[in-house]
Amino acid sequence: MKQVYHYTNQTQKLPLILDAGHLLPRADQAGERPLLWFSAHPYWEPTATKSRWLGGYLQQLTFAEYRNQFGCVRFALPADDARLMPWRVACKFAGIPKRHVYAMEEVGREQGGKPKQWSAVPGAIPLAEVQIEVLNGDKWEVAS
């Protein structure tokens, strides 16, 4: 069965998600509808690797730096889940301006992402409905 994944970090985000008992959607701008983002990338969504401030400059972390500093976790959802909306449909649903959509696509591609792999759900997902996986070395393992 094909799956899509919500990728995030283990040290900062996982405890908050476990406490909530749900994956929660969010909106980045006022007036947008919140979404919970997923990727069909089978290993790691490149746009999930965050930046850090270093010497007054914003520096994009490499995947190895991100993995080693924060740990990686993902939440697997069946790719045929009826709640999933393709990237552009999700952006329209959320009310994200087209210029922002195009800018996110451009930045995402520069980071190695593929917008055709992106999708979203417009609501919270209980953890009981996803499989939690933790990256151990270079291998994803189901969390117990």
mmCIF file of N, CA and C in Angstrom:
data_model
loop_
_atom_site.group_PDB
_atom_site.id
_atom_site.type_symbol
_atom_site.label_atom_id
_atom_site.label_comp_id
_atom_site.label_asym_id
_atom_site.label_seq_id
_atom_site.Cartn_x
_atom_site.Cartn_y
_atom_site.Cartn_z
ATOM 1 N N MET A 1 0.840 -1.181 0.000
ATOM 2 C CA MET A 1 0.000 0.000 0.000
ATOM 3 C C MET A 1 0.890 1.251 0.000
ATOM 4 N N LYS A 2 0.602 2.157 -0.914
ATOM 5 C CA LYS A 2 1.356 3.399 -0.965
ATOM 6 C C LYS A 2 0.956 4.291 0.207
ATOM 7 N N GLN A 3 1.926 5.073 0.660
ATOM 8 C CA GLN A 3 1.678 5.976 1.778
ATOM 9 C C GLN A 3 2.216 7.367 1.465
ATOM 10 N N VAL A 4 1.694 8.335 2.187
ATOM 11 C CA VAL A 4 2.250 9.679 2.217
ATOM 12 C C VAL A 4 2.670 9.935 3.651
ATOM 13 N N TYR A 5 3.553 10.919 3.822
ATOM 14 C CA TYR A 5 4.156 11.126 5.136
ATOM 15 C C TYR A 5 4.124 12.587 5.555
ATOM 16 N N HIS A 6 3.879 12.770 6.839
ATOM 17 C CA HIS A 6 4.090 14.072 7.463
ATOM 18 C C HIS A 6 5.433 13.961 8.172
ATOM 19 N N TYR A 7 6.436 14.682 7.674
ATOM 20 C CA TYR A 7 7.800 14.620 8.213
ATOM 21 C C TYR A 7 8.015 15.755 9.206
ATOM 22 N N THR A 8 8.711 15.464 10.308
ATOM 23 C CA THR A 8 9.041 16.501 11.273
ATOM 24 C C THR A 8 10.242 16.046 12.104
ATOM 25 N N ASN A 9 10.586 16.826 13.122
ATOM 26 C CA ASN A 9 11.749 16.448 13.921
ATOM 27 C C ASN A 9 11.338 15.762 15.220
ATOM 28 N N GLN A 10 12.246 14.958 15.704
ATOM 29 C CA GLN A 10 11.964 14.103 16.847
ATOM 30 C C GLN A 10 12.097 14.827 18.184
ATOM 31 N N THR A 11 13.096 15.675 18.334
ATOM 32 C CA THR A 11 13.359 16.248 19.658
ATOM 33 C C THR A 11 12.418 17.383 20.032
ATOM 34 N N GLN A 12 12.061 18.229 19.089
ATOM 35 C CA GLN A 12 11.224 19.384 19.398
ATOM 36 C C GLN A 12 9.734 19.132 19.166
ATOM 37 N N LYS A 13 9.394 18.514 18.053
ATOM 38 C CA LYS A 13 7.982 18.407 17.656
ATOM 39 C C LYS A 13 7.287 17.138 18.144
ATOM 40 N N LEU A 14 7.981 16.007 18.151
ATOM 41 C CA LEU A 14 7.331 14.753 18.514
ATOM 42 C C LEU A 14 6.692 14.791 19.901
ATOM 43 N N PRO A 15 7.368 15.296 20.941
ATOM 44 C CA PRO A 15 6.708 15.331 22.259
ATOM 45 C C PRO A 15 5.407 16.140 22.255
ATOM 46 N N LEU A 16 5.384 17.239 21.523
ATOM 47 C CA LEU A 16 4.174 18.072 21.444
ATOM 48 C C LEU A 16 3.049 17.326 20.732
ATOM 49 N N ILE A 17 3.396 16.612 19.668
ATOM 50 C CA ILE A 17 2.402 15.854 18.907
ATOM 51 C C ILE A 17 1.842 14.718 19.765
ATOM 52 N N LEU A 18 2.727 14.009 20.470
ATOM 53 C CA LEU A 18 2.275 12.912 21.328
ATOM 54 C C LEU A 18 1.361 13.426 22.437
ATOM 55 N N ASP A 19 1.705 14.575 23.014
ATOM 56 C CA ASP A 19 0.857 15.167 24.063
ATOM 57 C C ASP A 19 -0.517 15.542 23.522
ATOM 58 N N ALA A 20 -0.558 16.052 22.293
ATOM 59 C CA ALA A 20 -1.829 16.459 21.688
ATOM 60 C C ALA A 20 -2.675 15.250 21.298
ATOM 61 N N GLY A 21 -2.007 14.140 20.941
ATOM 62 C CA GLY A 21 -2.718 12.949 20.506
ATOM 63 C C GLY A 21 -3.215 13.032 19.072
ATOM 64 N N HIS A 22 -2.855 14.107 18.391
ATOM 65 C CA HIS A 22 -3.283 14.356 17.009
ATOM 66 C C HIS A 22 -2.151 15.046 16.253
ATOM 67 N N LEU A 23 -2.168 14.880 14.955
ATOM 68 C CA LEU A 23 -1.417 15.772 14.088
ATOM 69 C C LEU A 23 -2.338 16.953 13.832
ATOM 70 N N LEU A 24 -1.853 18.144 14.086
ATOM 71 C CA LEU A 24 -2.705 19.329 13.989
ATOM 72 C C LEU A 24 -2.328 20.179 12.786
ATOM 73 N N PRO A 25 -3.325 20.649 12.037
ATOM 74 C CA PRO A 25 -3.050 21.528 10.896
ATOM 75 C C PRO A 25 -2.661 22.924 11.386
ATOM 76 N N ARG A 26 -2.019 23.671 10.503
ATOM 77 C CA ARG A 26 -1.689 25.058 10.829
ATOM 78 C C ARG A 26 -1.721 25.911 9.570
ATOM 79 N N ALA A 27 -1.891 27.184 9.792
ATOM 80 C CA ALA A 27 -1.854 28.161 8.701
ATOM 81 C C ALA A 27 -0.657 29.072 8.943
ATOM 82 N N ASP A 28 0.039 29.420 7.881
ATOM 83 C CA ASP A 28 1.210 30.276 8.017
ATOM 84 C C ASP A 28 0.877 31.758 7.976
ATOM 85 N N GLN A 29 -0.245 32.102 7.384
ATOM 86 C CA GLN A 29 -0.628 33.509 7.257
ATOM 87 C C GLN A 29 -2.039 33.716 7.785
ATOM 88 N N ALA A 30 -2.274 34.887 8.329
ATOM 89 C CA ALA A 30 -3.622 35.236 8.792
ATOM 90 C C ALA A 30 -4.590 35.142 7.615
ATOM 91 N N GLY A 31 -5.768 34.609 7.869
ATOM 92 C CA GLY A 31 -6.800 34.506 6.847
ATOM 93 C C GLY A 31 -6.757 33.204 6.057
ATOM 94 N N GLU A 32 -5.690 32.428 6.209
ATOM 95 C CA GLU A 32 -5.619 31.140 5.516
ATOM 96 C C GLU A 32 -6.251 30.048 6.376
ATOM 97 N N ARG A 33 -6.839 29.070 5.713
ATOM 98 C CA ARG A 33 -7.360 27.904 6.427
ATOM 99 C C ARG A 33 -6.187 26.994 6.783
ATOM 100 N N PRO A 34 -6.185 26.433 7.977
ATOM 101 C CA PRO A 34 -5.077 25.558 8.354
ATOM 102 C C PRO A 34 -5.097 24.227 7.599
ATOM 103 N N LEU A 35 -3.895 23.735 7.300
ATOM 104 C CA LEU A 35 -3.720 22.471 6.608
ATOM 105 C C LEU A 35 -2.643 21.651 7.305
ATOM 106 N N LEU A 36 -2.718 20.360 7.130
ATOM 107 C CA LEU A 36 -1.709 19.427 7.608
ATOM 108 C C LEU A 36 -1.047 18.842 6.365
ATOM 109 N N TRP A 37 0.250 19.108 6.200
ATOM 110 C CA TRP A 37 0.944 18.795 4.963
ATOM 111 C C TRP A 37 1.555 17.404 4.969
ATOM 112 N N PHE A 38 1.529 16.767 3.799
ATOM 113 C CA PHE A 38 2.107 15.443 3.592
ATOM 114 C C PHE A 38 2.937 15.450 2.309
ATOM 115 N N SER A 39 3.836 14.470 2.224
ATOM 116 C CA SER A 39 4.655 14.294 1.035
ATOM 117 C C SER A 39 4.682 12.815 0.659
ATOM 118 N N ALA A 40 4.715 12.551 -0.629
ATOM 119 C CA ALA A 40 4.848 11.183 -1.109
ATOM 120 C C ALA A 40 6.315 10.772 -1.224
ATOM 121 N N HIS A 41 7.236 11.666 -0.879
ATOM 122 C CA HIS A 41 8.656 11.311 -0.944
ATOM 123 C C HIS A 41 8.891 10.105 -0.038
ATOM 124 N N PRO A 42 9.515 9.050 -0.553
ATOM 125 C CA PRO A 42 9.618 7.817 0.217
ATOM 126 C C PRO A 42 10.655 7.815 1.339
ATOM 127 N N TYR A 43 11.550 8.807 1.369
ATOM 128 C CA TYR A 43 12.581 8.797 2.411
ATOM 129 C C TYR A 43 12.518 10.033 3.311
ATOM 130 N N TRP A 44 12.576 11.229 2.714
ATOM 131 C CA TRP A 44 12.535 12.474 3.478
ATOM 132 C C TRP A 44 12.161 13.599 2.541
ATOM 133 N N GLU A 45 11.176 14.389 2.930
ATOM 134 C CA GLU A 45 10.777 15.552 2.135
ATOM 135 C C GLU A 45 11.830 16.637 2.339
ATOM 136 N N PRO A 46 12.559 17.017 1.278
ATOM 137 C CA PRO A 46 13.635 18.002 1.435
ATOM 138 C C PRO A 46 13.194 19.321 2.072
ATOM 139 N N THR A 47 11.963 19.753 1.835
ATOM 140 C CA THR A 47 11.504 21.024 2.408
ATOM 141 C C THR A 47 11.227 20.922 3.903
ATOM 142 N N ALA A 48 11.253 19.708 4.451
ATOM 143 C CA ALA A 48 11.073 19.540 5.897
ATOM 144 C C ALA A 48 12.358 19.831 6.663
ATOM 145 N N THR A 49 13.484 19.899 5.963
ATOM 146 C CA THR A 49 14.758 20.244 6.594
ATOM 147 C C THR A 49 14.778 21.751 6.804
ATOM 148 N N LYS A 50 14.871 22.159 8.045
ATOM 149 C CA LYS A 50 14.749 23.574 8.384
ATOM 150 C C LYS A 50 16.099 24.292 8.358
ATOM 151 N N SER A 51 16.022 25.581 8.523
ATOM 152 C CA SER A 51 17.197 26.451 8.572
ATOM 153 C C SER A 51 17.522 26.788 10.022
ATOM 154 N N ARG A 52 18.681 27.381 10.221
ATOM 155 C CA ARG A 52 19.070 27.859 11.548
ATOM 156 C C ARG A 52 19.783 29.193 11.392
ATOM 157 N N TRP A 53 19.769 29.964 12.462
ATOM 158 C CA TRP A 53 20.502 31.225 12.487
ATOM 159 C C TRP A 53 21.934 30.943 12.905
ATOM 160 N N LEU A 54 22.889 31.425 12.130
ATOM 161 C CA LEU A 54 24.296 31.220 12.426
ATOM 162 C C LEU A 54 25.050 32.487 12.060
ATOM 163 N N GLY A 55 25.616 33.147 13.068
ATOM 164 C CA GLY A 55 26.377 34.369 12.822
ATOM 165 C C GLY A 55 25.552 35.475 12.201
ATOM 166 N N GLY A 56 24.265 35.545 12.564
ATOM 167 C CA GLY A 56 23.399 36.582 12.038
ATOM 168 C C GLY A 56 22.809 36.276 10.670
ATOM 169 N N TYR A 57 23.097 35.091 10.134
ATOM 170 C CA TYR A 57 22.584 34.700 8.825
ATOM 171 C C TYR A 57 21.740 33.440 8.953
ATOM 172 N N LEU A 58 20.718 33.357 8.125
ATOM 173 C CA LEU A 58 19.888 32.166 8.076
ATOM 174 C C LEU A 58 20.575 31.156 7.163
ATOM 175 N N GLN A 59 20.905 29.987 7.722
ATOM 176 C CA GLN A 59 21.630 28.955 6.980
ATOM 177 C C GLN A 59 20.770 27.706 6.866
ATOM 178 N N GLN A 60 20.618 27.203 5.648
ATOM 179 C CA GLN A 60 19.884 25.964 5.424
ATOM 180 C C GLN A 60 20.722 24.803 5.925
ATOM 181 N N LEU A 61 20.150 24.001 6.811
ATOM 182 C CA LEU A 61 20.842 22.813 7.291
ATOM 183 C C LEU A 61 20.864 21.753 6.198
ATOM 184 N N THR A 62 21.895 20.935 6.181
ATOM 185 C CA THR A 62 21.872 19.764 5.326
ATOM 186 C C THR A 62 20.987 18.733 6.017
ATOM 187 N N PHE A 63 20.582 17.712 5.278
ATOM 188 C CA PHE A 63 19.774 16.670 5.901
ATOM 189 C C PHE A 63 20.540 16.004 7.045
ATOM 190 N N ALA A 64 21.822 15.710 6.835
ATOM 191 C CA ALA A 64 22.628 15.057 7.879
ATOM 192 C C ALA A 64 22.707 15.925 9.138
ATOM 193 N N GLU A 65 22.905 17.238 8.959
ATOM 194 C CA GLU A 65 22.955 18.137 10.119
ATOM 195 C C GLU A 65 21.622 18.135 10.856
ATOM 196 N N TYR A 66 20.544 18.206 10.098
ATOM 197 C CA TYR A 66 19.203 18.219 10.697
ATOM 198 C C TYR A 66 18.944 16.911 11.449
ATOM 199 N N ARG A 67 19.224 15.783 10.797
ATOM 200 C CA ARG A 67 19.011 14.472 11.413
ATOM 201 C C ARG A 67 19.826 14.338 12.691
ATOM 202 N N ASN A 68 21.092 14.744 12.644
ATOM 203 C CA ASN A 68 21.960 14.591 13.802
ATOM 204 C C ASN A 68 21.592 15.535 14.942
ATOM 205 N N GLN A 69 21.094 16.716 14.616
ATOM 206 C CA GLN A 69 20.758 17.700 15.649
ATOM 207 C C GLN A 69 19.369 17.473 16.244
ATOM 208 N N PHE A 70 18.398 17.105 15.422
ATOM 209 C CA PHE A 70 17.009 17.051 15.888
ATOM 210 C C PHE A 70 16.375 15.662 15.838
ATOM 211 N N GLY A 71 16.919 14.751 15.059
ATOM 212 C CA GLY A 71 16.276 13.471 14.841
ATOM 213 C C GLY A 71 15.103 13.644 13.890
ATOM 214 N N CYS A 72 14.721 12.565 13.224
ATOM 215 C CA CYS A 72 13.655 12.639 12.227
ATOM 216 C C CYS A 72 12.549 11.646 12.563
ATOM 217 N N VAL A 73 11.332 12.098 12.382
ATOM 218 C CA VAL A 73 10.161 11.259 12.596
ATOM 219 C C VAL A 73 9.178 11.544 11.466
ATOM 220 N N ARG A 74 8.391 10.524 11.143
ATOM 221 C CA ARG A 74 7.359 10.730 10.124
ATOM 222 C C ARG A 74 6.107 9.966 10.535
ATOM 223 N N PHE A 75 5.001 10.456 10.006
ATOM 224 C CA PHE A 75 3.688 9.884 10.282
ATOM 225 C C PHE A 75 3.121 9.431 8.949
ATOM 226 N N ALA A 76 2.911 8.126 8.809
ATOM 227 C CA ALA A 76 2.465 7.543 7.542
ATOM 228 C C ALA A 76 0.945 7.460 7.499
ATOM 229 N N LEU A 77 0.398 7.888 6.381
ATOM 230 C CA LEU A 77 -1.036 7.855 6.122
ATOM 231 C C LEU A 77 -1.234 7.186 4.763
ATOM 232 N N PRO A 78 -2.221 6.307 4.609
ATOM 233 C CA PRO A 78 -2.453 5.705 3.288
ATOM 234 C C PRO A 78 -2.653 6.787 2.222
ATOM 235 N N ALA A 79 -1.998 6.601 1.084
ATOM 236 C CA ALA A 79 -2.052 7.596 0.013
ATOM 237 C C ALA A 79 -3.444 7.738 -0.593
ATOM 238 N N ASP A 80 -4.307 6.761 -0.346
ATOM 239 C CA ASP A 80 -5.670 6.848 -0.884
ATOM 240 C C ASP A 80 -6.669 7.397 0.143
ATOM 241 N N ASP A 81 -6.167 7.965 1.236
ATOM 242 C CA ASP A 81 -7.054 8.556 2.237
ATOM 243 C C ASP A 81 -7.898 9.653 1.578
ATOM 244 N N ALA A 82 -9.195 9.572 1.738
ATOM 245 C CA ALA A 82 -10.124 10.484 1.059
ATOM 246 C C ALA A 82 -9.970 11.932 1.492
ATOM 247 N N ARG A 83 -9.342 12.179 2.630
ATOM 248 C CA ARG A 83 -9.166 13.560 3.112
ATOM 249 C C ARG A 83 -8.047 14.300 2.398
ATOM 250 N N LEU A 84 -7.160 13.581 1.736
ATOM 251 C CA LEU A 84 -6.010 14.208 1.084
ATOM 252 C C LEU A 84 -6.423 15.019 -0.136
ATOM 253 N N MET A 85 -5.838 16.193 -0.237
ATOM 254 C CA MET A 85 -6.024 17.064 -1.399
ATOM 255 C C MET A 85 -4.667 17.277 -2.059
ATOM 256 N N PRO A 86 -4.587 17.236 -3.386
ATOM 257 C CA PRO A 86 -3.325 17.555 -4.058
ATOM 258 C C PRO A 86 -2.882 18.983 -3.727
ATOM 259 N N TRP A 87 -1.601 19.240 -3.905
ATOM 260 C CA TRP A 87 -0.973 20.509 -3.551
ATOM 261 C C TRP A 87 -1.768 21.736 -4.010
ATOM 262 N N ARG A 88 -2.018 21.873 -5.279
ATOM 263 C CA ARG A 88 -2.680 23.085 -5.778
ATOM 264 C C ARG A 88 -4.119 23.190 -5.287
ATOM 265 N N VAL A 89 -4.821 22.070 -5.196
ATOM 266 C CA VAL A 89 -6.191 22.072 -4.668
ATOM 267 C C VAL A 89 -6.171 22.509 -3.206
ATOM 268 N N ALA A 90 -5.204 21.993 -2.452
ATOM 269 C CA ALA A 90 -5.083 22.354 -1.040
ATOM 270 C C ALA A 90 -4.786 23.845 -0.862
ATOM 271 N N CYS A 91 -3.907 24.357 -1.705
ATOM 272 C CA CYS A 91 -3.570 25.786 -1.616
ATOM 273 C C CYS A 91 -4.785 26.657 -1.905
ATOM 274 N N LYS A 92 -5.559 26.276 -2.915
ATOM 275 C CA LYS A 92 -6.781 27.025 -3.240
ATOM 276 C C LYS A 92 -7.771 26.931 -2.083
ATOM 277 N N PHE A 93 -7.963 25.735 -1.534
ATOM 278 C CA PHE A 93 -8.856 25.531 -0.397
ATOM 279 C C PHE A 93 -8.451 26.425 0.774
ATOM 280 N N ALA A 94 -7.144 26.508 1.025
ATOM 281 C CA ALA A 94 -6.643 27.274 2.165
ATOM 282 C C ALA A 94 -6.681 28.783 1.933
ATOM 283 N N GLY A 95 -6.836 29.200 0.690
ATOM 284 C CA GLY A 95 -6.828 30.634 0.396
ATOM 285 C C GLY A 95 -5.431 31.214 0.300
ATOM 286 N N ILE A 96 -4.458 30.388 -0.066
ATOM 287 C CA ILE A 96 -3.084 30.866 -0.220
ATOM 288 C C ILE A 96 -2.991 31.597 -1.556
ATOM 289 N N PRO A 97 -2.537 32.843 -1.536
ATOM 290 C CA PRO A 97 -2.443 33.603 -2.793
ATOM 291 C C PRO A 97 -1.543 32.900 -3.813
ATOM 292 N N LYS A 98 -1.927 32.995 -5.097
ATOM 293 C CA LYS A 98 -1.180 32.309 -6.157
ATOM 294 C C LYS A 98 0.293 32.688 -6.155
ATOM 295 N N ARG A 99 0.609 33.943 -5.901
ATOM 296 C CA ARG A 99 2.025 34.351 -5.909
ATOM 297 C C ARG A 99 2.800 33.637 -4.801
ATOM 298 N N HIS A 100 2.141 33.355 -3.674
ATOM 299 C CA HIS A 100 2.788 32.602 -2.598
ATOM 300 C C HIS A 100 2.945 31.129 -2.993
ATOM 301 N N VAL A 101 1.942 30.589 -3.658
ATOM 302 C CA VAL A 101 2.011 29.198 -4.125
ATOM 303 C C VAL A 101 3.206 29.039 -5.065
ATOM 304 N N TYR A 102 3.326 29.942 -6.055
ATOM 305 C CA TYR A 102 4.420 29.860 -7.012
ATOM 306 C C TYR A 102 5.775 30.023 -6.316
ATOM 307 N N ALA A 103 5.845 30.938 -5.347
ATOM 308 C CA ALA A 103 7.096 31.154 -4.612
ATOM 309 C C ALA A 103 7.472 29.915 -3.792
ATOM 310 N N MET A 104 6.474 29.301 -3.135
ATOM 311 C CA MET A 104 6.758 28.091 -2.363
ATOM 312 C C MET A 104 7.219 26.955 -3.275
ATOM 313 N N GLU A 105 6.619 26.855 -4.450
ATOM 314 C CA GLU A 105 7.035 25.821 -5.397
ATOM 315 C C GLU A 105 8.477 26.049 -5.843
ATOM 316 N N GLU A 106 8.815 27.292 -6.126
ATOM 317 C CA GLU A 106 10.177 27.604 -6.575
ATOM 318 C C GLU A 106 11.196 27.287 -5.482
ATOM 319 N N VAL A 107 10.934 27.741 -4.273
ATOM 320 C CA VAL A 107 11.843 27.471 -3.153
ATOM 321 C C VAL A 107 11.907 25.971 -2.879
ATOM 322 N N GLY A 108 10.761 25.315 -2.926
ATOM 323 C CA GLY A 108 10.727 23.874 -2.702
ATOM 324 C C GLY A 108 11.571 23.119 -3.714
ATOM 325 N N ARG A 109 11.467 23.508 -4.978
ATOM 326 C CA ARG A 109 12.276 22.852 -6.018
ATOM 327 C C ARG A 109 13.766 23.101 -5.787
ATOM 328 N N GLU A 110 14.108 24.332 -5.384
ATOM 329 C CA GLU A 110 15.509 24.654 -5.103
ATOM 330 C C GLU A 110 16.058 23.778 -3.985
ATOM 331 N N GLN A 111 15.192 23.378 -3.057
ATOM 332 C CA GLN A 111 15.616 22.527 -1.939
ATOM 333 C C GLN A 111 15.560 21.039 -2.295
ATOM 334 N N GLY A 112 15.095 20.719 -3.480
ATOM 335 C CA GLY A 112 15.016 19.326 -3.908
ATOM 336 C C GLY A 112 13.624 18.721 -3.811
ATOM 337 N N GLY A 113 12.637 19.521 -3.432
ATOM 338 C CA GLY A 113 11.273 19.039 -3.315
ATOM 339 C C GLY A 113 10.580 18.960 -4.669
ATOM 340 N N LYS A 114 9.493 18.207 -4.692
ATOM 341 C CA LYS A 114 8.687 18.050 -5.909
ATOM 342 C C LYS A 114 7.236 18.336 -5.545
ATOM 343 N N PRO A 115 6.722 19.498 -5.933
ATOM 344 C CA PRO A 115 5.349 19.853 -5.576
ATOM 345 C C PRO A 115 4.305 18.803 -5.936
ATOM 346 N N LYS A 116 4.546 18.014 -6.974
ATOM 347 C CA LYS A 116 3.579 16.968 -7.337
ATOM 348 C C LYS A 116 3.493 15.888 -6.265
ATOM 349 N N GLN A 117 4.471 15.843 -5.358
ATOM 350 C CA GLN A 117 4.449 14.873 -4.261
ATOM 351 C C GLN A 117 3.741 15.428 -3.024
ATOM 352 N N TRP A 118 3.359 16.693 -3.043
ATOM 353 C CA TRP A 118 2.786 17.341 -1.866
ATOM 354 C C TRP A 118 1.272 17.228 -1.857
ATOM 355 N N SER A 119 0.732 17.050 -0.672
ATOM 356 C CA SER A 119 -0.717 17.014 -0.477
ATOM 357 C C SER A 119 -1.022 17.486 0.936
ATOM 358 N N ALA A 120 -2.291 17.656 1.235
ATOM 359 C CA ALA A 120 -2.663 18.162 2.555
ATOM 360 C C ALA A 120 -4.037 17.659 2.967
ATOM 361 N N VAL A 121 -4.244 17.686 4.263
ATOM 362 C CA VAL A 121 -5.529 17.348 4.875
ATOM 363 C C VAL A 121 -6.004 18.600 5.603
ATOM 364 N N PRO A 122 -7.286 18.939 5.510
ATOM 365 C CA PRO A 122 -7.783 20.178 6.109
ATOM 366 C C PRO A 122 -8.218 20.061 7.569
ATOM 367 N N GLY A 123 -7.726 19.069 8.289
ATOM 368 C CA GLY A 123 -8.114 18.932 9.683
ATOM 369 C C GLY A 123 -7.117 18.095 10.453
ATOM 370 N N ALA A 124 -7.376 17.949 11.735
ATOM 371 C CA ALA A 124 -6.514 17.143 12.593
ATOM 372 C C ALA A 124 -6.668 15.662 12.264
ATOM 373 N N ILE A 125 -5.613 14.911 12.498
ATOM 374 C CA ILE A 125 -5.642 13.464 12.313
ATOM 375 C C ILE A 125 -5.217 12.815 13.627
ATOM 376 N N PRO A 126 -6.088 11.986 14.210
ATOM 377 C CA PRO A 126 -5.710 11.280 15.443
ATOM 378 C C PRO A 126 -4.502 10.375 15.198
ATOM 379 N N LEU A 127 -3.624 10.274 16.169
ATOM 380 C CA LEU A 127 -2.433 9.449 16.011
ATOM 381 C C LEU A 127 -2.772 7.983 15.783
ATOM 382 N N ALA A 128 -3.941 7.559 16.228
ATOM 383 C CA ALA A 128 -4.372 6.176 16.009
ATOM 384 C C ALA A 128 -4.567 5.866 14.519
ATOM 385 N N GLU A 129 -4.677 6.904 13.677
ATOM 386 C CA GLU A 129 -4.917 6.709 12.249
ATOM 387 C C GLU A 129 -3.643 6.738 11.406
ATOM 388 N N VAL A 130 -2.495 6.950 12.043
ATOM 389 C CA VAL A 130 -1.229 7.005 11.322
ATOM 390 C C VAL A 130 -0.241 6.026 11.953
ATOM 391 N N GLN A 131 0.767 5.694 11.188
ATOM 392 C CA GLN A 131 1.867 4.888 11.721
ATOM 393 C C GLN A 131 3.032 5.827 11.989
ATOM 394 N N ILE A 132 3.565 5.802 13.199
ATOM 395 C CA ILE A 132 4.687 6.665 13.573
ATOM 396 C C ILE A 132 5.981 5.903 13.309
ATOM 397 N N GLU A 133 6.878 6.542 12.577
ATOM 398 C CA GLU A 133 8.163 5.938 12.239
ATOM 399 C C GLU A 133 9.290 6.897 12.606
ATOM 400 N N VAL A 134 10.374 6.336 13.148
ATOM 401 C CA VAL A 134 11.536 7.117 13.573
ATOM 402 C C VAL A 134 12.731 6.683 12.737
ATOM 403 N N LEU A 135 13.536 7.645 12.305
ATOM 404 C CA LEU A 135 14.721 7.328 11.521
ATOM 405 C C LEU A 135 15.847 6.922 12.468
ATOM 406 N N ASN A 136 16.297 5.686 12.311
ATOM 407 C CA ASN A 136 17.393 5.147 13.118
ATOM 408 C C ASN A 136 18.552 4.905 12.177
ATOM 409 N N GLY A 137 19.567 5.774 12.241
ATOM 410 C CA GLY A 137 20.642 5.733 11.245
ATOM 411 C C GLY A 137 20.076 6.161 9.916
ATOM 412 N N ASP A 138 20.021 5.245 8.964
ATOM 413 C CA ASP A 138 19.440 5.544 7.648
ATOM 414 C C ASP A 138 18.200 4.719 7.373
ATOM 415 N N LYS A 139 17.640 4.095 8.419
ATOM 416 C CA LYS A 139 16.494 3.205 8.241
ATOM 417 C C LYS A 139 15.306 3.679 9.070
ATOM 418 N N TRP A 140 14.141 3.726 8.434
ATOM 419 C CA TRP A 140 12.904 4.069 9.147
ATOM 420 C C TRP A 140 12.417 2.839 9.903
ATOM 421 N N GLU A 141 12.070 3.037 11.184
ATOM 422 C CA GLU A 141 11.553 1.962 12.023
ATOM 423 C C GLU A 141 10.240 2.384 12.658
ATOM 424 N N VAL A 142 9.319 1.475 12.736
ATOM 425 C CA VAL A 142 8.036 1.762 13.368
ATOM 426 C C VAL A 142 8.274 2.008 14.856
ATOM 427 N N ALA A 143 7.743 3.105 15.354
ATOM 428 C CA ALA A 143 7.884 3.431 16.784
ATOM 429 C C ALA A 143 6.984 2.523 17.593
ATOM 430 N N SER A 144 7.474 2.113 18.754
ATOM 431 C CA SER A 144 6.655 1.231 19.589
ATOM 432 C C SER A 144 5.836 2.024 20.586
#
